[in-house]
Amino acid sequence: MAPIAQLRGVALAYGEGAGRTRILENCDLSIERGEFVALLGPSGVGKSTLLRVLMGLAPPSAGEALVDIPDRPGRRRMALVFQDAKLLPWRRVAGNVAFGLEGLGLARREIEARVAAALDLVGLSPQARRYPHQLSGGQRQRVGLARALAVEPDLLLMDEPFGALDAITRADLQDELLRLREATHKSILFVTHDIDEAIYLADRVIVLAGAPARVQGTFETPTAPRKRADPRSWGLAEEIRAALECVSEIVDFEI
């Protein structure tokens, strides 16, 4: 069976001539169906840009982005969860979750059922009538996740969704995400710059680094279930750090 999504030799550059800036260069990656993949790299390297290429929002300068997901009525093929939940402050929680369903041609009763199911899945049913300003940071991120799940995507894209949260809330939501993955069997591409987070959550870690950014390696994580500070992960974490440091030294030398 073909991967649910893949990039083949993708490059992306902006501008022309002397002002041309290369962001991505010869990037290859794939996501198998039901797989949780972490895309790891330093801040500003181009991870979010790569997501935009995969979603068709940024046409590559070279190569191709392939998504093997059929169009189905009442659903979206992919959904994106942002670092900032990007909630509409004038809408209640339920209204924010319903926002992604608008334009899909669904009856009101179906929208209400989808919203209720998504809020129940992320444990926010009691907060359905609250406004975003009445929620904690972690709860706002749960609303963003519920909004993405409500459209029933085959591929869930997550762009550093826990990066702005405190350590305790972040750990709680990491565990919540693993529970949701187990319940929904979604294919997930999770962007992060945190090595420990990538290893704890994902089946595979893809390292993006360099200038322009390239895929520097793919690392298989220990078999689930994994634990925090799992001794099985220590060696892997060092391998990933070494790969990132090696690229950093090369880039510094070239500059």
Tab-separated table of C-alpha atoms in Angstrom:
chain	number	residue	atom	x	y	z
A	1	MET	CA	0.000	0.000	0.000
A	2	ALA	CA	1.271	3.464	-0.916
A	3	PRO	CA	2.199	5.906	1.866
A	4	ILE	CA	-0.573	8.271	2.830
A	5	ALA	CA	1.753	11.212	2.053
A	6	GLN	CA	5.240	11.680	0.685
A	7	LEU	CA	7.670	14.269	-0.606
A	8	ARG	CA	10.016	13.383	-3.463
A	9	GLY	CA	13.016	15.592	-4.091
A	10	VAL	CA	11.184	18.692	-2.896
A	11	ALA	CA	12.945	22.035	-3.086
A	12	LEU	CA	11.522	25.462	-2.333
A	13	ALA	CA	13.058	28.858	-2.973
A	14	TYR	CA	11.790	32.428	-2.882
A	15	GLY	CA	12.919	35.355	-5.032
A	16	GLU	CA	15.029	35.574	-8.147
A	17	GLY	CA	18.676	36.116	-9.031
A	18	ALA	CA	20.911	37.458	-6.277
A	19	GLY	CA	17.915	37.781	-3.961
A	20	ARG	CA	16.922	34.148	-4.301
A	21	THR	CA	16.630	32.359	-0.932
A	22	ARG	CA	16.633	28.561	-0.841
A	23	ILE	CA	14.503	27.205	2.028
A	24	LEU	CA	14.254	23.477	1.267
A	25	GLU	CA	16.530	21.346	-0.885
A	26	ASN	CA	16.023	17.776	-2.171
A	27	CYS	CA	13.707	16.703	0.671
A	28	ASP	CA	12.361	13.164	0.725
A	29	LEU	CA	10.022	11.798	3.371
A	30	SER	CA	7.018	9.529	3.644
A	31	ILE	CA	4.261	8.838	6.148
A	32	GLU	CA	2.691	5.404	6.244
A	33	ARG	CA	-0.979	4.935	7.045
A	34	GLY	CA	-1.582	4.963	10.784
A	35	GLU	CA	1.990	6.085	11.472
A	36	PHE	CA	3.059	8.842	13.870
A	37	VAL	CA	6.045	10.706	12.418
A	38	ALA	CA	7.886	13.550	14.148
A	39	LEU	CA	9.587	16.166	11.988
A	40	LEU	CA	12.409	17.487	14.145
A	41	GLY	CA	14.650	20.455	13.548
A	42	PRO	CA	15.852	23.766	14.986
A	43	SER	CA	13.542	26.776	15.040
A	44	GLY	CA	13.366	28.585	11.708
A	45	VAL	CA	14.781	25.745	9.642
A	46	GLY	CA	11.697	25.352	7.435
A	47	LYS	CA	9.550	22.734	9.189
A	48	SER	CA	6.369	24.798	8.876
A	49	THR	CA	7.201	25.530	5.246
A	50	LEU	CA	7.458	21.823	4.585
A	51	LEU	CA	3.971	21.371	6.047
A	52	ARG	CA	2.665	24.063	3.720
A	53	VAL	CA	4.178	22.231	0.752
A	54	LEU	CA	2.517	19.005	1.851
A	55	MET	CA	-0.840	20.779	2.161
A	56	GLY	CA	-0.516	22.303	-1.296
A	57	LEU	CA	-0.258	25.854	0.055
A	58	ALA	CA	3.313	26.411	-1.178
A	59	PRO	CA	4.097	24.902	-4.613
A	60	PRO	CA	7.611	23.412	-4.604
A	61	SER	CA	10.296	24.803	-6.902
A	62	ALA	CA	11.292	21.229	-7.708
A	63	GLY	CA	10.106	17.740	-6.830
A	64	GLU	CA	6.576	16.765	-5.865
A	65	ALA	CA	4.278	16.345	-2.889
A	66	LEU	CA	1.955	13.336	-3.110
A	67	VAL	CA	-1.053	12.738	-0.866
A	68	ASP	CA	-2.946	9.474	-1.320
A	69	ILE	CA	-6.228	10.394	0.367
A	70	PRO	CA	-9.547	10.244	-1.486
A	71	ASP	CA	-11.998	13.126	-1.288
A	72	ARG	CA	-15.021	12.137	0.776
A	73	PRO	CA	-18.178	14.181	1.302
A	74	GLY	CA	-18.356	15.900	4.665
A	75	ARG	CA	-14.676	15.377	5.482
A	76	ARG	CA	-11.358	17.081	4.888
A	77	ARG	CA	-8.343	15.097	3.759
A	78	MET	CA	-5.949	16.877	6.136
A	79	ALA	CA	-6.266	19.124	9.164
A	80	LEU	CA	-3.663	21.357	10.804
A	81	VAL	CA	-3.201	22.098	14.514
A	82	PHE	CA	-1.165	25.267	15.140
A	83	GLN	CA	1.173	26.250	17.964
A	84	ASP	CA	-1.278	29.050	18.737
A	85	ALA	CA	-4.755	27.511	18.768
A	86	LYS	CA	-6.007	30.483	16.694
A	87	LEU	CA	-9.457	30.458	18.248
A	88	LEU	CA	-12.088	33.022	17.345
A	89	PRO	CA	-12.573	35.038	20.564
A	90	TRP	CA	-16.201	35.915	19.811
A	91	ARG	CA	-17.207	32.266	19.445
A	92	ARG	CA	-17.783	29.826	22.258
A	93	VAL	CA	-15.792	26.593	22.414
A	94	ALA	CA	-18.444	24.629	20.498
A	95	GLY	CA	-18.600	27.350	17.854
A	96	ASN	CA	-14.834	27.259	17.380
A	97	VAL	CA	-14.894	23.503	16.880
A	98	ALA	CA	-17.773	23.873	14.418
A	99	PHE	CA	-15.817	26.440	12.383
A	100	GLY	CA	-13.847	23.777	10.493
A	101	LEU	CA	-17.073	22.003	9.535
A	102	GLU	CA	-18.598	25.017	7.870
A	103	GLY	CA	-18.587	24.782	4.106
A	104	LEU	CA	-18.753	20.970	4.077
A	105	GLY	CA	-22.456	20.880	3.302
A	106	LEU	CA	-23.419	19.200	6.562
A	107	ALA	CA	-26.807	19.470	8.215
A	108	ARG	CA	-26.905	21.345	11.519
A	109	ARG	CA	-27.686	18.141	13.413
A	110	GLU	CA	-24.600	16.452	11.932
A	111	ILE	CA	-22.405	19.438	12.815
A	112	GLU	CA	-23.675	19.412	16.394
A	113	ALA	CA	-23.029	15.668	16.676
A	114	ARG	CA	-19.494	16.020	15.304
A	115	VAL	CA	-18.709	18.899	17.644
A	116	ALA	CA	-20.032	16.996	20.664
A	117	ALA	CA	-18.046	13.883	19.749
A	118	ALA	CA	-14.802	15.850	19.230
A	119	LEU	CA	-15.171	17.735	22.523
A	120	ASP	CA	-15.874	14.489	24.327
A	121	LEU	CA	-12.773	12.955	22.758
A	122	VAL	CA	-10.523	15.718	24.129
A	123	GLY	CA	-12.338	15.938	27.481
A	124	LEU	CA	-13.850	19.396	27.019
A	125	SER	CA	-17.585	18.691	26.927
A	126	PRO	CA	-18.182	20.671	30.172
A	127	GLN	CA	-16.486	23.732	28.616
A	128	ALA	CA	-18.545	23.762	25.393
A	129	ARG	CA	-20.322	27.024	26.275
A	130	ARG	CA	-17.257	28.920	27.453
A	131	TYR	CA	-15.343	31.534	25.484
A	132	PRO	CA	-11.609	31.165	24.695
A	133	HIS	CA	-10.588	33.772	27.284
A	134	GLN	CA	-12.196	31.592	29.968
A	135	LEU	CA	-9.890	28.666	29.189
A	136	SER	CA	-6.355	27.764	30.217
A	137	GLY	CA	-3.612	27.500	27.595
A	138	GLY	CA	-3.845	23.737	27.601
A	139	GLN	CA	-7.620	23.836	27.185
A	140	ARG	CA	-7.303	26.191	24.222
A	141	GLN	CA	-4.952	23.754	22.547
A	142	ARG	CA	-7.461	20.970	23.168
A	143	VAL	CA	-10.092	23.065	21.390
A	144	GLY	CA	-7.742	23.419	18.428
A	145	LEU	CA	-7.231	19.671	18.401
A	146	ALA	CA	-10.979	19.040	18.654
A	147	ARG	CA	-11.569	21.380	15.708
A	148	ALA	CA	-9.098	19.359	13.638
A	149	LEU	CA	-10.563	15.999	14.668
A	150	ALA	CA	-14.137	17.130	13.942
A	151	VAL	CA	-13.470	17.273	10.196
A	152	GLU	CA	-12.410	13.594	10.356
A	153	PRO	CA	-9.108	13.964	8.460
A	154	ASP	CA	-7.056	10.994	7.356
A	155	LEU	CA	-3.838	12.920	8.042
A	156	LEU	CA	-3.384	15.170	11.073
A	157	LEU	CA	-0.632	17.785	10.808
A	158	MET	CA	0.573	19.390	14.035
A	159	ASP	CA	2.884	22.419	13.941
A	160	GLU	CA	4.642	22.583	17.338
A	161	PRO	CA	1.250	22.507	19.086
A	162	PHE	CA	2.688	22.302	22.608
A	163	GLY	CA	5.681	24.616	22.160
A	164	ALA	CA	4.207	27.593	24.030
A	165	LEU	CA	2.913	25.640	27.039
A	166	ASP	CA	4.465	25.154	30.471
A	167	ALA	CA	6.239	21.854	31.102
A	168	ILE	CA	3.468	20.233	33.159
A	169	THR	CA	0.690	21.127	30.709
A	170	ARG	CA	2.879	20.055	27.819
A	171	ALA	CA	3.476	16.624	29.350
A	172	ASP	CA	-0.242	16.191	30.016
A	173	LEU	CA	-1.127	17.013	26.403
A	174	GLN	CA	1.562	14.719	25.059
A	175	ASP	CA	-0.049	11.851	26.962
A	176	GLU	CA	-3.477	12.989	25.774
A	177	LEU	CA	-2.288	12.963	22.169
A	178	LEU	CA	-1.020	9.398	22.508
A	179	ARG	CA	-4.390	8.381	23.916
A	180	LEU	CA	-6.214	10.061	21.033
A	181	ARG	CA	-3.912	8.446	18.515
A	182	GLU	CA	-4.699	5.046	20.027
A	183	ALA	CA	-8.433	5.806	19.885
A	184	THR	CA	-8.548	7.225	16.343
A	185	HIS	CA	-5.626	5.492	14.541
A	186	LYS	CA	-4.894	8.743	12.712
A	187	SER	CA	-1.791	9.235	10.612
A	188	ILE	CA	0.111	12.113	12.231
A	189	LEU	CA	2.982	14.373	11.182
A	190	PHE	CA	4.103	16.267	14.292
A	191	VAL	CA	6.539	19.176	14.010
A	192	THR	CA	8.797	19.878	16.982
A	193	HIS	CA	12.244	21.165	17.916
A	194	ASP	CA	12.307	19.073	21.117
A	195	ILE	CA	14.240	15.796	20.800
A	196	ASP	CA	12.710	14.178	23.893
A	197	GLU	CA	9.190	15.061	22.739
A	198	ALA	CA	9.833	13.591	19.289
A	199	ILE	CA	11.165	10.308	20.661
A	200	TYR	CA	8.393	9.963	23.253
A	201	LEU	CA	5.553	10.536	20.798
A	202	ALA	CA	6.587	9.232	17.399
A	203	ASP	CA	7.206	5.917	15.677
A	204	ARG	CA	9.867	7.586	13.544
A	205	VAL	CA	11.812	10.832	13.849
A	206	ILE	CA	12.823	12.659	10.668
A	207	VAL	CA	15.563	15.264	11.181
A	208	LEU	CA	15.395	18.421	9.062
A	209	ALA	CA	18.411	20.702	9.283
A	210	GLY	CA	20.831	22.799	7.277
A	211	ALA	CA	20.609	25.913	5.130
A	212	PRO	CA	18.878	25.208	2.834
A	213	ALA	CA	17.155	22.536	4.903
A	214	ARG	CA	17.471	18.885	3.966
A	215	VAL	CA	16.370	15.636	5.560
A	216	GLN	CA	19.492	14.616	7.471
A	217	GLY	CA	18.291	11.239	8.693
A	218	THR	CA	15.411	9.067	9.816
A	219	PHE	CA	15.470	7.376	13.217
A	220	GLU	CA	13.236	4.563	14.444
A	221	THR	CA	12.110	4.992	18.051
A	222	PRO	CA	11.823	2.166	20.615
A	223	THR	CA	8.722	0.048	20.408
A	224	ALA	CA	5.681	1.506	22.180
A	225	PRO	CA	4.692	1.906	24.902
A	226	ARG	CA	7.550	4.255	25.712
A	227	LYS	CA	8.209	5.985	29.009
A	228	ARG	CA	9.638	9.391	29.726
A	229	ALA	CA	13.390	9.218	30.281
A	230	ASP	CA	13.234	5.702	28.856
A	231	PRO	CA	16.758	4.185	28.974
A	232	ARG	CA	16.051	2.672	25.549
A	233	SER	CA	15.881	6.206	24.142
A	234	TRP	CA	19.090	7.637	25.575
A	235	GLY	CA	21.349	6.372	22.809
A	236	LEU	CA	18.886	7.490	20.136
A	237	ALA	CA	18.710	10.985	21.587
A	238	GLU	CA	22.493	11.238	21.434
A	239	GLU	CA	22.509	10.064	17.809
A	240	ILE	CA	19.984	12.743	16.873
A	241	ARG	CA	21.910	15.450	18.744
A	242	ALA	CA	25.096	14.385	16.975
A	243	ALA	CA	23.374	14.614	13.585
A	244	LEU	CA	22.101	18.123	14.352
A	245	GLU	CA	25.456	19.301	15.705
A	246	CYS	CA	27.275	17.956	12.656
A	247	VAL	CA	25.006	19.890	10.297
A	248	SER	CA	25.344	23.039	12.430
A	249	GLU	CA	29.134	22.869	12.196
A	250	ILE	CA	28.976	22.456	8.406
A	251	VAL	CA	26.596	25.412	8.000
A	252	ASP	CA	28.734	27.620	10.253
A	253	PHE	CA	31.815	26.694	8.237
A	254	GLU	CA	30.089	27.486	4.923
A	255	ILE	CA	28.940	30.857	6.209
